[in-house]
Coordinates of C-alpha atoms in Angstrom, one line a residue:
Chain A
X1 CA 131.3 88.4 63.6
X2 CA 129.9 85.9 61.1
X3 CA 126.8 84.2 62.3
X4 CA 126.4 80.7 61.0
X5 CA 123.1 79.8 59.4
X6 CA 122.9 76.6 61.3
X7 CA 122.1 78.6 64.4
X8 CA 118.7 79.7 62.9
X9 CA 118.0 77.2 60.1
X10 CA 115.6 75.2 62.3
X11 CA 113.4 78.2 63.2
X12 CA 109.9 78.2 61.7
X13 CA 110.4 81.9 60.7
X14 CA 113.0 80.9 58.1
X15 CA 111.9 77.5 57.0
X16 CA 111.0 78.7 53.5
X17 CA 114.1 80.8 52.9
X18 CA 116.9 79.7 50.7
X19 CA 120.4 79.3 52.3
X20 CA 121.6 82.2 50.2
X21 CA 118.9 84.6 51.3
X22 CA 119.4 83.5 54.9
X23 CA 123.1 84.1 54.7
X24 CA 122.5 87.6 53.3
X25 CA 120.0 88.3 56.1
X26 CA 122.5 87.1 58.8
X27 CA 125.3 89.3 57.3
X28 CA 123.4 92.3 58.7
X29 CA 122.8 90.7 62.1
X30 CA 124.6 91.2 65.4
X31 CA 124.6 88.6 68.2
X32 CA 124.1 89.7 71.8
X33 CA 124.1 88.0 75.1
X34 CA 121.6 89.3 77.7
X35 CA 122.4 88.4 81.3
X36 CA 119.5 87.5 83.7
X37 CA 117.7 90.7 84.8
X38 CA 119.2 92.9 82.2
X39 CA 117.0 94.9 79.7
X40 CA 117.5 94.5 75.9
X41 CA 115.7 97.8 75.5
X42 CA 113.5 100.1 77.6
X43 CA 110.0 101.4 77.1
X44 CA 110.0 104.8 75.3
X45 CA 113.6 104.4 74.1
X46 CA 114.2 105.1 70.4
X47 CA 113.8 101.8 68.4
X48 CA 117.1 101.4 66.7
X49 CA 117.1 97.6 66.3
X50 CA 114.7 94.7 66.0
X51 CA 115.5 91.3 67.4
X52 CA 115.2 87.5 67.3
X53 CA 115.5 85.5 70.5
X54 CA 117.8 82.5 70.0
X55 CA 118.0 81.2 73.5
X56 CA 116.5 82.0 76.9
X57 CA 113.3 83.9 77.8
X58 CA 112.3 87.6 78.1
X59 CA 109.5 89.3 79.8
X60 CA 108.1 92.4 78.0
X61 CA 106.6 94.8 80.5
X62 CA 104.7 98.1 80.1
X63 CA 104.3 100.7 82.7
X64 CA 101.2 102.9 82.7
X65 CA 101.2 106.6 83.1
X66 CA 100.4 106.2 86.8
X67 CA 103.2 103.8 87.4
X68 CA 101.5 100.4 87.3
X69 CA 103.4 97.7 85.6
X70 CA 102.0 94.8 83.5
X71 CA 103.7 92.0 81.6
X72 CA 102.4 92.1 78.0
X73 CA 104.1 88.9 76.9
X74 CA 106.9 86.4 77.3
X75 CA 109.3 86.1 74.4
X76 CA 110.3 82.5 73.6
X77 CA 113.2 81.3 71.5
X78 CA 112.4 81.7 67.8
X79 CA 110.3 84.8 68.4
X80 CA 110.9 88.2 66.8
X81 CA 110.6 91.1 69.2
X82 CA 111.1 94.8 69.4
X83 CA 109.9 95.4 65.8
X84 CA 108.4 98.8 66.7
X85 CA 108.7 99.7 63.0
X86 CA 106.1 97.1 62.1
X87 CA 103.8 98.9 64.6
X88 CA 104.4 102.3 62.9
X89 CA 106.2 103.5 66.0
X90 CA 109.6 105.0 66.5
X91 CA 110.0 104.0 70.1
X92 CA 109.7 100.6 71.9
X93 CA 106.3 100.2 73.5
X94 CA 107.7 98.1 76.3
X95 CA 110.8 97.0 78.2
X96 CA 112.3 93.6 77.4
X97 CA 114.0 92.0 80.4
X98 CA 115.9 88.7 80.5
X99 CA 114.1 86.2 82.8
X100 CA 116.9 83.7 82.0
X101 CA 120.3 84.0 80.5
X102 CA 119.4 84.9 76.9
X103 CA 121.0 85.3 73.4
X104 CA 119.4 87.4 70.7
X105 CA 120.2 88.5 67.2
X106 CA 119.6 92.2 66.3
X107 CA 119.2 94.1 63.1
X108 CA 119.2 97.8 62.5
X109 CA 115.6 99.1 62.3
X110 CA 116.2 100.9 59.0
X111 CA 116.5 97.6 57.2
X112 CA 113.1 96.4 58.4
X113 CA 111.1 97.4 55.2
X114 CA 113.8 96.0 52.9
X115 CA 114.0 93.0 55.1
X116 CA 110.3 92.3 54.5
X117 CA 110.1 93.4 50.9
X118 CA 113.1 91.4 49.8
X119 CA 111.9 88.3 51.6
X120 CA 108.2 88.0 50.9
X121 CA 108.0 84.5 52.3
X122 CA 109.6 85.8 55.5
X123 CA 106.9 88.6 55.4
X124 CA 104.2 85.9 55.3
X125 CA 105.7 84.0 58.3
X126 CA 106.3 87.2 60.3
X127 CA 102.8 88.2 59.7
X128 CA 101.6 84.9 61.0
X129 CA 103.8 85.4 64.1
X130 CA 102.3 88.9 64.7
X131 CA 98.9 87.4 63.9
X132 CA 99.3 84.6 66.5
X133 CA 100.4 87.2 69.0
X134 CA 97.2 89.1 68.3
X135 CA 95.2 86.0 68.7
X136 CA 96.9 85.4 72.1
X137 CA 96.1 89.0 73.1
X138 CA 92.5 88.5 72.2
X139 CA 92.4 85.3 74.2
X140 CA 93.8 87.2 77.1
X141 CA 91.2 90.0 76.7
X142 CA 88.5 87.4 76.6
X143 CA 89.8 85.7 79.7
X144 CA 90.1 89.0 81.5
X145 CA 86.6 89.9 80.5
X146 CA 84.8 86.7 81.4
X147 CA 86.8 84.5 83.7
X148 CA 87.2 84.3 87.4
X149 CA 90.6 85.2 88.6
X150 CA 91.6 81.7 89.7
X151 CA 90.8 80.3 86.3
X152 CA 92.8 83.1 84.6
X153 CA 95.8 82.3 86.8
X154 CA 95.4 78.6 85.9
X155 CA 95.3 79.6 82.2
X156 CA 98.5 81.6 82.4
X157 CA 100.4 79.0 84.3
X158 CA 99.1 76.2 82.0
X159 CA 100.2 78.2 78.9
X160 CA 103.7 78.7 80.5
X161 CA 103.9 74.9 81.0
X162 CA 103.3 74.4 77.3
X163 CA 105.6 77.2 76.1
X164 CA 108.3 77.1 78.6
X165 CA 107.8 73.8 80.6
X166 CA 110.6 71.3 81.2
X167 CA 109.5 67.7 82.2
X168 CA 110.9 66.7 85.6
X169 CA 110.4 63.4 87.5
X170 CA 107.7 65.1 89.7
X171 CA 106.1 67.5 87.3
X172 CA 106.6 70.3 84.8
X173 CA 109.1 73.0 85.7
X174 CA 108.7 76.6 84.3
X175 CA 112.2 77.1 82.9
X176 CA 112.7 80.7 83.8
X177 CA 112.5 83.0 86.8
X178 CA 108.8 83.8 87.4
X179 CA 107.6 85.5 90.6
X180 CA 104.1 85.8 92.0
X181 CA 104.3 89.5 91.1
X182 CA 105.0 88.5 87.5
X183 CA 101.9 86.3 87.4
X184 CA 99.8 89.1 88.9
X185 CA 101.1 91.4 86.1
X186 CA 100.2 88.7 83.5
X187 CA 96.6 88.2 84.8
X188 CA 95.6 91.7 85.7
X189 CA 95.2 91.0 89.4
X190 CA 97.1 91.8 92.6
X191 CA 100.1 90.1 94.2
X192 CA 97.9 89.4 97.2
X193 CA 95.3 87.5 95.1
X194 CA 98.0 85.4 93.3
X195 CA 99.7 84.5 96.6
X196 CA 96.3 83.4 98.0
X197 CA 95.6 81.2 94.9
X198 CA 99.1 79.7 94.7
X199 CA 99.1 78.9 98.4
X200 CA 95.8 77.1 98.1
X201 CA 97.2 75.2 95.1
X202 CA 100.3 74.3 97.0
X203 CA 98.1 73.0 99.8
X204 CA 96.3 70.8 97.3
X205 CA 99.5 69.5 95.7
X206 CA 98.9 71.2 92.4
X207 CA 102.1 73.3 92.3
X208 CA 105.2 73.8 94.3
X209 CA 106.7 77.3 94.6
X210 CA 109.9 78.9 95.8
X211 CA 111.5 82.2 95.2
X212 CA 111.1 82.9 91.4
X213 CA 110.5 79.2 90.8
X214 CA 107.4 77.3 89.8
X215 CA 106.9 73.5 89.5
X216 CA 103.5 72.2 88.4
X217 CA 103.2 68.9 90.2
X218 CA 99.7 68.0 88.8
X219 CA 99.5 69.2 85.2
X220 CA 96.2 67.5 84.6
X221 CA 94.6 69.1 87.6
X222 CA 95.9 72.5 86.5
X223 CA 94.6 72.0 82.9
X224 CA 91.2 71.0 84.3
X225 CA 91.2 74.2 86.4
X226 CA 92.1 76.3 83.3
X227 CA 89.4 74.7 81.3
X228 CA 86.9 75.6 84.0
X229 CA 86.1 72.0 84.9
X230 CA 86.0 70.5 88.3
X231 CA 89.0 68.7 89.7
Chain B
X1 CA 81.8 92.7 38.3
X2 CA 84.8 95.0 37.8
X3 CA 85.7 97.1 40.8
X4 CA 87.2 100.4 39.9
X5 CA 90.5 101.2 41.5
X6 CA 89.3 104.7 42.5
X7 CA 87.2 103.0 45.2
X8 CA 90.3 101.9 47.1
X9 CA 93.1 104.2 45.8
X10 CA 92.9 106.5 48.8
X11 CA 93.3 103.7 51.4
X12 CA 96.6 103.7 53.3
X13 CA 96.9 100.0 52.7
X14 CA 97.4 100.5 49.0
X15 CA 99.2 103.9 49.0
X16 CA 102.5 102.4 47.7
X17 CA 101.0 100.0 45.1
X18 CA 101.2 100.8 41.4
X19 CA 97.9 101.2 39.5
X20 CA 98.7 98.0 37.6
X21 CA 99.2 95.9 40.7
X22 CA 96.1 97.3 42.3
X23 CA 94.0 96.5 39.2
X24 CA 95.4 92.9 39.3
X25 CA 94.5 92.7 43.0
X26 CA 91.0 94.0 42.4
X27 CA 90.4 91.6 39.6
X28 CA 90.2 88.8 42.2
X29 CA 87.9 90.7 44.5
X30 CA 84.2 90.5 45.0
X31 CA 82.1 93.4 46.4
X32 CA 79.5 92.7 49.0
X33 CA 76.8 94.7 50.8
X34 CA 76.2 93.8 54.4
X35 CA 72.8 95.0 55.8
X36 CA 72.7 96.3 59.4
X37 CA 72.7 93.4 61.9
X38 CA 73.9 90.8 59.4
X39 CA 77.0 88.7 59.9
X40 CA 79.8 88.6 57.3
X41 CA 81.1 85.4 58.8
X42 CA 80.5 83.5 62.0
X43 CA 83.0 82.3 64.7
X44 CA 84.2 78.8 63.9
X45 CA 83.1 78.9 60.3
X46 CA 85.7 77.8 57.7
X47 CA 87.6 80.8 56.6
X48 CA 87.1 80.8 52.8
X49 CA 87.6 84.6 52.3
X50 CA 89.4 87.6 53.7
X51 CA 87.9 91.1 53.5
X52 CA 88.5 94.8 53.3
X53 CA 85.8 97.1 54.8
X54 CA 85.1 100.0 52.3
X55 CA 82.1 101.6 54.1
X56 CA 80.2 101.2 57.4
X57 CA 81.3 99.6 60.7
X58 CA 81.5 96.0 61.9
X59 CA 81.7 94.6 65.4
X60 CA 83.8 91.5 65.8
X61 CA 82.6 89.3 68.7
X62 CA 83.8 86.2 70.3
X63 CA 81.8 83.8 72.4
X64 CA 83.6 81.9 75.1
X65 CA 83.0 78.2 75.8
X66 CA 80.6 78.9 78.5
X67 CA 78.6 81.3 76.4
X68 CA 79.8 84.7 77.4
X69 CA 80.2 87.2 74.5
X70 CA 82.9 89.9 74.2
X71 CA 83.6 92.4 71.4
X72 CA 87.2 92.0 70.3
X73 CA 87.2 95.0 68.0
X74 CA 85.4 97.4 65.8
X75 CA 86.3 97.3 62.1
X76 CA 86.6 100.7 60.5
X77 CA 86.6 101.6 56.7
X78 CA 90.0 100.8 55.2
X79 CA 90.6 97.9 57.7
X80 CA 91.4 94.4 56.6
X81 CA 89.5 91.7 58.5
X82 CA 88.8 88.0 58.6
X83 CA 92.4 87.1 57.5
X84 CA 92.4 83.9 59.6
X85 CA 95.1 82.6 57.3
X86 CA 97.5 85.2 58.6
X87 CA 96.9 83.8 62.0
X88 CA 97.6 80.2 60.9
X89 CA 94.0 79.3 61.4
X90 CA 91.5 77.6 59.1
X91 CA 88.4 79.0 60.8
X92 CA 87.3 82.5 61.7
X93 CA 88.1 83.3 65.4
X94 CA 85.1 85.6 65.7
X95 CA 81.8 86.7 64.3
X96 CA 81.8 90.0 62.2
X97 CA 78.4 91.8 62.4
X98 CA 77.4 95.0 60.6
X99 CA 76.7 97.8 63.2
X100 CA 75.8 100.0 60.3
X101 CA 75.0 99.4 56.6
X102 CA 78.4 98.2 55.3
X103 CA 80.2 97.4 52.1
X104 CA 83.2 95.1 51.9
X105 CA 85.5 93.6 49.3
X106 CA 86.4 89.9 49.7
X107 CA 89.1 87.7 48.3
X108 CA 89.4 83.9 48.4
X109 CA 91.6 82.8 51.3
X110 CA 93.8 80.6 49.0
X111 CA 95.3 83.7 47.4
X112 CA 96.4 85.2 50.7
X113 CA 100.0 83.9 50.5
X114 CA 100.4 84.9 46.9
X115 CA 98.6 88.2 47.7
X116 CA 101.3 89.0 50.2
X117 CA 104.3 87.5 48.4
X118 CA 103.6 89.2 45.1
X119 CA 102.9 92.5 46.8
X120 CA 105.8 92.9 49.3
X121 CA 104.9 96.6 49.9
X122 CA 101.4 95.5 50.7
X123 CA 102.9 93.0 53.1
X124 CA 104.7 95.8 55.0
X125 CA 101.5 97.8 55.3
X126 CA 99.4 94.8 56.3
X127 CA 101.9 93.9 58.9
X128 CA 101.7 97.5 60.2
X129 CA 97.9 97.1 60.3
X130 CA 98.1 93.9 62.3
X131 CA 100.9 95.4 64.4
X132 CA 98.7 98.4 65.3
X133 CA 95.9 96.1 66.2
X134 CA 98.3 94.2 68.5
X135 CA 99.3 97.5 70.0
X136 CA 95.6 98.3 70.6
X137 CA 95.0 94.9 72.2
X138 CA 97.9 95.5 74.5
X139 CA 96.5 98.9 75.4
X140 CA 93.3 97.2 76.2
X141 CA 95.0 94.5 78.4
X142 CA 96.8 97.3 80.2
X143 CA 93.6 99.2 80.8
X144 CA 91.8 96.1 82.0
X145 CA 94.7 95.2 84.3
X146 CA 95.1 98.6 85.9
X147 CA 92.2 101.0 85.4
X148 CA 89.1 101.5 87.3
X149 CA 86.0 100.5 85.3
X150 CA 84.7 104.1 84.8
X151 CA 88.0 105.2 83.3
X152 CA 88.0 102.1 81.0
X153 CA 84.5 102.9 79.8
X154 CA 85.6 106.5 79.2
X155 CA 88.6 105.3 77.3
X156 CA 86.5 103.1 75.0
X157 CA 83.9 105.8 74.3
X158 CA 86.7 108.4 73.7
X159 CA 88.4 106.1 71.2
X160 CA 85.1 105.6 69.4
X161 CA 84.8 109.4 69.2
X162 CA 88.1 109.5 67.4
X163 CA 87.6 106.5 65.2
X164 CA 83.9 106.7 64.5
X165 CA 82.8 110.2 65.6
X166 CA 80.7 112.6 63.6
X167 CA 80.8 116.3 64.7
X168 CA 77.3 117.6 65.4
X169 CA 76.2 121.0 66.7
X170 CA 75.9 119.7 70.3
X171 CA 78.7 117.2 70.4
X172 CA 80.2 114.1 68.8
X173 CA 77.9 111.4 67.6
X174 CA 79.2 107.8 67.4
X175 CA 78.1 106.9 63.8
X176 CA 77.0 103.4 64.3
X177 CA 74.6 101.4 66.5
X178 CA 76.2 100.9 69.9
X179 CA 74.3 99.6 72.9
X180 CA 75.2 99.6 76.6
X181 CA 75.7 95.8 76.3
X182 CA 78.2 96.4 73.5
X183 CA 80.2 98.8 75.7
X184 CA 80.1 96.2 78.5
X185 CA 81.5 93.6 76.1
X186 CA 84.2 96.0 75.0
X187 CA 85.3 96.8 78.6
X188 CA 85.0 93.5 80.3
X189 CA 82.3 94.6 82.7
X190 CA 78.6 94.1 83.1
X191 CA 75.6 95.8 81.5
X192 CA 74.5 96.8 85.0
X193 CA 77.8 98.7 85.6
X194 CA 77.8 100.4 82.2
X195 CA 74.3 101.5 82.7
X196 CA 75.1 102.9 86.1
X197 CA 78.1 104.8 84.6
X198 CA 76.3 106.2 81.6
X199 CA 73.4 107.3 83.6
X200 CA 75.7 109.2 85.9
X201 CA 77.4 110.7 82.9
X202 CA 74.0 111.7 81.4
X203 CA 73.1 113.4 84.7
X204 CA 76.4 115.4 84.5
X205 CA 75.8 116.3 80.8
X206 CA 78.7 114.4 79.5
X207 CA 76.8 112.1 77.1
X208 CA 73.3 111.7 75.8
X209 CA 72.0 108.1 75.2
X210 CA 69.1 106.6 73.5
X211 CA 68.5 103.1 72.1
X212 CA 71.7 102.0 70.3
X213 CA 72.7 105.7 70.0
X214 CA 75.4 107.7 71.7
X215 CA 76.2 111.4 71.6
X216 CA 79.1 112.8 73.5
X217 CA 78.1 116.3 74.6
X218 CA 81.2 117.2 76.4
X219 CA 84.2 115.6 74.6
X220 CA 86.8 117.5 76.7
X221 CA 85.2 116.2 79.9
X222 CA 85.2 112.7 78.6
X223 CA 88.8 112.9 77.5
X224 CA 89.8 114.2 80.9
X225 CA 88.0 111.2 82.5
X226 CA 89.7 108.8 80.1
X227 CA 93.1 110.3 81.0
X228 CA 92.3 109.8 84.6
X229 CA 92.3 113.6 85.4
X230 CA 89.7 115.4 87.5
X231 CA 86.9 117.2 85.6

């Protein structure tokens, strides 16, 4: 199947590529639909492809040796993911699960080095993407090291508002399925603690929950909480 | 000053570069000695250069808005650091301080995009470097989310043994100045907790301390502790 360049032309990743280069790149790509709850790849599986998310949201989880799960990141449209080769690995370090109906492009892993070497501008933007992700990881380490858990949860939810928020009449809706357990796995705390915090926030009119749903009713209040200020 | 290519020829970062390309690259570089305790750059300072550590060790710290410090990583010889440009930033996200007498090469930040575009193979290796660092950051997030503090401390010290350890007759010596406060800032815990853990380890003959010094007397015991096994 031919993938039309208009599908990806607007992505920051490709903004410096010529149409001809982009067409060549897309000629190697395969498009794939990932239904809600399905995995694109599983942790430990041989990395045969790398991917670009076009539409939807994915959660990337890792399970530790003793069976505890954490969410290492959320993949947003326009993000590259599963490029184990760039991490000098032959297997996927995590599992990527669709948290909403998603569509991704995939390329065979073998073409990764050529992909980068033949598209040096793409290399620069990809590096920026990985660099930003590193920056985010350091922010998260900093928060986990120094912040109280309530503020950490506020930070995570506030970032989700910015990256995956949809304005609605009565607040900002996180546009994919997110559970209290997910938030626990994103903040390094327990389901019990997240439930306690979200219930308190609900009572104060900050958020509105529901199964796998989250509406932030008072974005300013939440952002203040994330910044460590007083409401 | 001309920098001879033999100084860097053995680094993984350059292993696929031709001598001519490497010479061209080095013609833009400046060599700099960083005395123990001195900063190469400070958090928030405009990023005018990016660097390659040739010799020594650096600690990269970040201070949060409310004044708490954490160590985001240790820079080892052969590592690139301070490439804020790759993270789409104009300032350094952290402070890099020499934890041992160090020598680094620096390049002006403006040449970063050319540097990468003109050396696509270098782009691939740099990306792997950043990718590995991302992998490390995710490991750390996973540990902070799921592991007991003693095991986290064991993990950090064990990694330091592998990355910066020197075999001595009675154990493995961490080859740069590292304090209990540093370990606290690397594990997201308090000085008090690290002191308590290290004192217990000393009593059990696992490690031997001293001001800013650390000798691991029983590497197997430490590695077992890091893996979560019983001694």
